[in-house]
Short mmCIF file of C-alpha atoms in Angstrom, two decimals:
data_model
loop_
_atom_site.label_atom_id
_atom_site.label_comp_id
_atom_site.label_asym_id
_atom_site.label_seq_id
_atom_site.Cartn_x
_atom_site.Cartn_y
_atom_site.Cartn_z
CA UNK A 242 -7.55 18.39 16.75
CA UNK A 243 -11.23 18.54 17.40
CA UNK A 244 -11.94 14.57 18.49
CA UNK A 245 -14.84 13.24 19.80
CA UNK A 246 -15.09 9.61 20.60
CA UNK A 247 -18.12 7.26 20.64
CA UNK A 248 -18.87 4.40 23.36
CA UNK A 249 -22.27 2.66 22.09
CA UNK A 250 -24.03 1.52 19.26
CA UNK A 251 -26.64 4.30 19.04
CA UNK A 252 -24.06 6.67 19.52
CA UNK A 253 -22.24 5.49 16.81
CA UNK A 254 -25.11 5.03 14.46
CA UNK A 255 -25.84 8.88 15.70
CA UNK A 256 -22.26 9.89 13.77
CA UNK A 257 -22.27 7.48 10.58
CA UNK A 258 -25.79 7.52 9.55
CA UNK A 259 -28.27 9.92 11.27
CA UNK A 260 -24.93 12.68 11.16
CA UNK A 261 -22.63 11.60 9.08
CA UNK A 262 -22.66 14.39 5.83
CA UNK A 263 -21.47 16.33 8.91
CA UNK A 264 -17.77 14.40 10.01
CA UNK A 265 -17.50 13.20 7.19
CA UNK A 266 -14.93 15.52 6.27
CA UNK A 267 -11.63 15.79 7.16
CA UNK A 268 -9.31 18.45 8.43
CA UNK A 269 -6.50 19.62 5.62
CA UNK A 270 -3.15 18.02 6.64
CA UNK A 271 -0.32 19.27 5.37
CA UNK A 272 1.73 16.45 4.62
CA UNK A 273 -1.01 14.94 3.08
CA UNK A 274 -1.46 18.11 0.45
CA UNK A 275 2.86 15.97 -0.67
CA UNK A 276 1.88 12.98 -0.45
CA UNK A 277 -1.15 12.58 -1.39
CA UNK A 278 -1.84 14.35 -4.62
CA UNK A 279 -3.03 16.97 -3.78
CA UNK A 280 -5.73 15.65 -0.96
CA UNK A 281 -6.95 13.61 -4.02
CA UNK A 282 -7.29 9.53 -3.05
CA UNK A 283 -9.73 7.94 -0.91
CA UNK A 284 -7.89 8.79 2.97
CA UNK A 285 -7.22 12.29 2.23
CA UNK A 286 -9.62 13.66 -0.66
CA UNK A 287 -12.79 16.42 1.57
CA UNK A 288 -16.50 14.85 1.61
CA UNK A 289 -17.99 15.18 -2.22
CA UNK A 290 -18.72 13.97 -5.84
CA UNK A 291 -15.42 13.35 -6.07
CA UNK A 292 -14.51 11.45 -3.81
CA UNK A 293 -17.80 9.46 -3.92
CA UNK A 294 -17.07 7.97 -6.75
CA UNK A 295 -13.36 7.28 -5.62
CA UNK A 296 -15.28 5.46 -3.02
CA UNK A 297 -17.62 3.73 -5.21
CA UNK A 298 -14.74 2.98 -6.90
CA UNK A 299 -12.28 1.10 -4.93
CA UNK A 300 -15.95 -0.74 -3.38
CA UNK A 301 -16.48 -2.44 -6.95
CA UNK A 302 -13.28 -2.86 -7.88
CA UNK A 303 -10.61 -3.41 -5.13
CA UNK A 304 -13.56 -4.80 -2.29
CA UNK A 305 -16.27 -6.40 -3.72
CA UNK A 306 -16.29 -10.48 -2.94
CA UNK A 307 -15.27 -11.41 -5.94
CA UNK A 308 -12.52 -9.25 -6.11
CA UNK A 309 -10.76 -10.56 -3.15
CA UNK A 310 -11.96 -14.29 -3.09
CA UNK A 311 -9.89 -14.24 -6.72
CA UNK A 312 -7.02 -13.28 -4.42
CA UNK A 313 -8.37 -15.86 -2.59
CA UNK A 314 -5.28 -19.01 -3.42
CA UNK A 315 -2.38 -15.49 -3.75
CA UNK A 316 -2.97 -14.94 0.52
CA UNK A 317 -3.17 -19.20 1.07
CA UNK A 318 -0.06 -19.10 -0.39
CA UNK A 319 1.55 -16.49 1.58
CA UNK A 320 0.37 -16.97 5.34
CA UNK A 321 2.00 -20.58 4.24
CA UNK A 322 4.81 -18.36 3.80
CA UNK A 323 4.86 -16.85 6.26
CA UNK A 324 3.87 -19.88 8.56
CA UNK A 325 6.68 -21.59 7.53
CA UNK A 326 9.27 -19.19 8.52
CA UNK A 327 8.22 -18.85 11.82
CA UNK A 328 7.93 -22.34 11.83
CA UNK A 329 11.88 -22.74 10.78
CA UNK A 330 13.40 -19.23 12.34
CA UNK A 331 11.58 -21.02 15.95
CA UNK A 332 13.38 -24.89 14.68
CA UNK A 333 16.70 -23.11 15.17
CA UNK A 334 16.04 -20.70 18.15
CA UNK A 335 15.56 -17.21 16.55
CA UNK A 336 13.30 -14.97 17.58
CA UNK A 337 10.04 -14.93 15.89
CA UNK A 338 7.64 -12.17 14.99
CA UNK A 339 7.94 -9.57 12.44
CA UNK A 340 10.40 -6.97 14.70
CA UNK A 341 13.36 -9.48 13.75
CA UNK A 342 12.74 -9.57 9.98
#
């Protein structure tokens, strides 16, 4: 698969801003066709009006500051639960880390 490595801010601007349409589409991926309803999700869809609509919807409905802030209490609770689980495992002398669970 052809790959381009961008190693400077100026080059990143060229690829992501100036020539973004030339690099926006991804090659078809056989596995993605089966797991993403024929490549109809934000990650696998080709660049087109459908992709733009999905991106806009995700940005407004899932990734807006208001939406992210609405989950603040849940994030705080989840972090506290994780820290407590790590503390309990450490106190028992258990291995601490994602691999141990």
